[in-house]
XYZ file of N, CA and C in Angstrom:
312
model
N -18.702 14.888 -10.370
C -17.650 14.855 -9.380
C -18.354 15.288 -7.916
N -17.901 14.697 -7.112
C -18.285 14.971 -5.738
C -17.074 15.426 -5.004
N -16.820 16.617 -4.568
C -15.745 17.185 -3.859
C -16.064 17.076 -2.441
N -16.160 15.974 -1.677
C -16.670 15.924 -0.415
C -15.431 15.407 0.433
N -14.252 15.277 0.013
C -13.154 14.655 0.929
C -12.334 15.906 1.305
N -11.923 16.008 2.614
C -11.019 17.045 3.042
C -9.739 16.513 3.013
N -8.811 17.230 2.289
C -7.474 16.766 2.119
C -6.479 17.808 2.570
N -5.630 17.542 3.513
C -4.674 18.401 4.085
C -3.341 18.397 3.333
N -3.030 19.590 2.680
C -1.637 19.682 2.082
C -0.613 20.037 3.109
N 0.424 19.064 3.181
C 1.593 19.466 4.209
C 3.000 19.790 3.463
N 3.730 20.646 4.156
C 5.061 21.009 3.716
C 6.009 20.261 4.513
N 6.944 19.670 3.752
C 7.964 18.730 4.511
C 9.331 19.747 4.660
N 9.804 19.830 5.800
C 10.944 20.455 6.038
C 12.040 19.604 6.850
N 12.720 18.990 6.103
C 13.650 17.950 6.846
C 14.885 18.581 7.409
N 15.311 18.080 8.438
C 16.622 18.725 9.237
C 17.405 17.391 9.628
N 18.854 17.552 9.505
C 19.611 16.627 9.989
C 19.880 16.826 11.396
N 19.475 15.743 12.385
C 19.940 15.633 13.592
C 20.731 14.705 14.050
N 21.957 15.098 14.469
C 23.018 14.057 14.707
C 23.172 12.974 13.635
N 23.234 13.408 12.417
C 23.398 12.778 11.290
C 22.284 12.066 10.615
N 21.229 12.094 11.298
C 19.876 11.400 10.946
C 18.861 12.393 10.451
N 18.328 12.067 9.215
C 17.386 13.037 8.600
C 15.967 12.772 9.253
N 15.530 14.024 9.847
C 14.166 13.925 10.533
C 13.182 14.765 9.634
N 12.069 14.350 9.419
C 11.089 15.203 8.687
C 10.061 15.725 9.479
N 9.959 17.159 9.206
C 8.935 17.885 10.049
C 7.711 18.400 9.162
N 6.598 18.141 9.350
C 5.374 18.351 8.645
C 4.692 19.423 9.000
N 4.421 20.487 8.197
C 3.673 21.703 8.642
C 2.388 21.842 7.674
N 1.274 22.155 8.242
C -0.029 22.225 7.395
C 0.159 23.554 6.638
N 0.000 23.223 5.325
C -0.051 24.469 4.492
C -1.687 24.884 4.279
N -2.577 24.089 3.982
C -4.122 24.244 3.897
C -4.833 23.156 3.663
N -5.974 23.177 3.815
C -7.084 22.166 3.709
C -7.922 22.461 2.394
N -7.935 21.560 1.651
C -8.654 21.586 0.377
C -9.753 20.602 0.239
N -10.809 20.665 -0.525
C -11.783 19.761 -0.918
C -11.491 18.882 -2.203
N -11.667 17.675 -2.352
C -11.239 16.947 -3.452
C -12.048 15.598 -3.676
N -11.605 14.679 -4.442
C -12.206 13.339 -4.556
C -11.071 12.345 -4.438
N -11.478 11.358 -3.755
C -10.728 10.161 -3.743
C -11.037 9.025 -4.759
N -10.068 8.572 -5.393
C -10.347 7.390 -6.507
C -9.412 6.299 -6.349
N -9.619 5.310 -7.065
C -8.624 4.081 -6.956
C -7.605 4.261 -7.940
N -6.512 3.600 -7.780
C -5.368 3.606 -8.676
C -5.802 2.794 -9.843
N -5.535 3.047 -11.014
C -5.763 2.236 -12.162
C -4.957 1.086 -12.119
N -5.336 -0.207 -12.465
C -4.377 -1.412 -12.180
C -3.280 -1.276 -13.006
N -3.162 -0.774 -14.261
C -1.807 -0.648 -15.091
C -0.750 0.101 -14.403
N -1.138 1.296 -13.779
C -0.406 1.999 -13.051
C 0.179 1.468 -11.768
N -0.870 0.734 -11.058
C -0.518 0.098 -9.778
C 0.581 -0.935 -9.981
N 0.314 -1.948 -10.957
C 1.324 -2.852 -11.310
C 2.645 -2.489 -11.749
N 2.646 -1.330 -12.549
C 3.946 -0.890 -13.201
C 4.723 -0.161 -11.805
N 4.061 0.401 -10.982
C 4.756 1.179 -9.782
C 5.229 -0.181 -8.873
N 4.399 -1.321 -8.789
C 4.904 -2.319 -8.039
C 6.119 -3.075 -8.531
N 6.290 -3.033 -9.868
C 7.533 -3.656 -10.512
C 8.723 -2.824 -10.213
N 8.337 -1.481 -9.875
C 9.492 -0.345 -9.641
C 9.786 -0.432 -8.281
N 8.871 -1.116 -7.357
C 9.099 -1.123 -5.883
C 8.429 -0.111 -5.165
N 7.287 0.374 -5.670
C 6.498 1.260 -5.006
C 5.070 0.955 -4.837
N 4.432 0.852 -3.857
C 3.002 0.512 -3.744
C 2.196 1.759 -3.734
N 1.271 1.855 -4.799
C 0.530 3.108 -4.797
C -0.836 2.821 -4.046
N -1.343 3.799 -3.336
C -2.452 3.611 -2.505
C -3.750 4.209 -2.955
N -3.707 5.361 -3.625
C -4.762 6.178 -4.121
C -4.503 7.127 -4.990
N -5.535 7.736 -5.691
C -5.522 8.868 -6.204
C -6.403 9.971 -5.865
N -5.898 11.189 -5.634
C -6.753 12.285 -5.214
C -6.954 13.290 -6.232
N -8.152 13.899 -6.500
C -8.289 14.819 -7.505
C -8.719 16.148 -6.805
N -7.926 17.144 -6.949
C -8.005 18.680 -6.533
C -8.260 19.620 -7.614
N -8.652 20.596 -7.326
C -8.744 21.844 -8.217
C -7.344 22.304 -8.437
N -6.822 22.378 -9.673
C -5.373 22.666 -10.015
C -4.966 23.985 -9.319
N -5.847 24.881 -9.155
C -5.165 26.085 -8.542
C -5.021 26.271 -7.258
N -5.455 25.076 -6.552
C -5.248 24.961 -5.076
C -4.124 24.165 -4.680
N -3.398 23.595 -5.697
C -2.278 22.713 -5.451
C -0.864 23.618 -5.871
N -0.053 23.449 -4.892
C 1.337 24.176 -5.271
C 2.562 23.294 -5.192
N 2.440 22.157 -5.515
C 3.594 21.220 -5.477
C 3.994 20.563 -4.349
N 3.007 20.637 -3.229
C 3.226 19.932 -2.019
C 3.364 18.358 -2.310
N 4.317 17.794 -1.547
C 4.763 16.489 -1.666
C 4.125 15.568 -0.647
N 3.557 16.041 0.343
C 2.887 15.201 1.431
C 1.491 15.695 1.609
N 0.545 14.631 1.806
C -0.972 15.087 2.056
C -1.448 14.334 3.224
N -2.544 14.714 3.778
C -3.187 14.030 4.918
C -4.527 13.808 4.607
N -5.122 12.525 4.709
C -6.396 12.137 4.573
C -6.983 11.203 5.520
N -7.892 11.536 6.176
C -8.557 10.565 7.314
C -7.544 10.131 8.255
N -6.649 11.075 8.674
C -5.750 10.702 9.811
C -4.467 9.989 9.325
N -4.351 9.685 8.028
C -3.208 9.010 7.540
C -2.299 10.059 6.482
N -0.998 9.909 6.627
C -0.295 10.836 5.631
C 0.279 9.812 4.497
N 0.303 10.671 3.228
C 0.510 10.048 2.031
C 1.604 10.878 1.299
N 2.541 10.128 0.676
C 3.658 10.701 -0.205
C 3.230 10.840 -1.548
N 2.998 12.125 -2.232
C 2.795 12.331 -3.634
C 3.839 11.839 -4.596
N 3.441 10.616 -5.202
C 4.423 9.937 -6.327
C 4.196 10.809 -7.565
N 2.933 11.262 -7.886
C 3.002 11.708 -9.220
C 1.888 12.787 -9.183
N 2.094 13.916 -9.742
C 0.999 14.805 -10.008
C 0.685 15.165 -11.386
N -0.483 14.803 -11.774
C -0.806 15.002 -13.316
C -1.895 16.049 -13.523
N -1.664 17.166 -14.125
C -2.625 18.194 -14.272
C -3.432 17.829 -15.453
N -4.764 17.855 -15.372
C -5.835 17.696 -16.438
C -6.622 18.954 -16.593
N -6.155 19.973 -17.048
C -6.912 21.327 -17.126
C -7.077 21.936 -15.902
N -8.488 22.038 -15.495
C -8.612 22.642 -14.201
C -8.436 21.923 -13.012
N -8.098 20.519 -13.122
C -7.968 19.630 -11.727
C -6.521 19.114 -11.971
N -6.091 18.431 -10.970
C -4.830 17.829 -10.827
C -5.065 16.413 -9.985
N -4.311 15.413 -10.539
C -4.471 13.975 -9.932
C -3.214 13.873 -9.264
N -3.388 13.565 -7.932
C -2.371 13.244 -7.142
C -2.177 11.804 -6.892
N -1.216 11.034 -7.370
C -1.161 9.530 -7.222
C -0.202 9.515 -5.972
N -0.694 8.710 -4.914
C -0.130 8.768 -3.669
C 0.322 7.246 -3.149
N 1.277 7.325 -2.276
C 1.508 5.992 -1.558
C 1.522 6.361 -0.104
N 1.377 5.218 0.726
C 1.554 5.388 2.196
C 2.839 6.011 2.598
N 2.970 7.035 3.577
C 4.004 7.405 4.128
C 4.327 6.910 5.326
N 5.379 6.273 5.596
C 5.762 5.689 6.784
C 5.851 6.711 8.177
N 5.311 6.253 9.022
C 5.244 7.267 10.321
C 5.842 6.567 11.479
N 6.628 7.251 12.171
C 7.343 6.506 13.413
C 6.274 6.431 14.406
N 6.482 5.202 15.201
C 5.432 4.838 16.284
C 5.395 5.826 17.078
N 4.016 6.204 17.609
C 3.899 7.217 18.663
C 3.965 8.606 18.187
N 3.965 8.882 16.835
C 4.042 10.213 16.377
C 2.547 10.685 16.274
N 2.336 11.755 17.025
C 1.143 12.407 16.956
C 0.704 13.225 15.584
N -0.434 12.866 15.044
C -0.783 13.710 13.751
C -1.331 15.077 13.993
């Protein structure tokens, strides 16, 4: 395995502002991991449920603390599933919608 991808783990702190839920993301830490493709069976099962999976990121399990949002290559992703496999954890993610004009 090549752990060459920098993945930033983010904490989501949502607030209600005038009745609208706004998400505020704060950086927790940056870790190294590997990006993989989503397996076809998992991809199509998620599509049937209305979710489009984008990628799978593999990290060291001791570096992941349940964060639900990650950032990679300037894009934010929502963690749909975290699957621990011994010393690693696989994060299956989907694209996270970002308001236009929001700076990363």
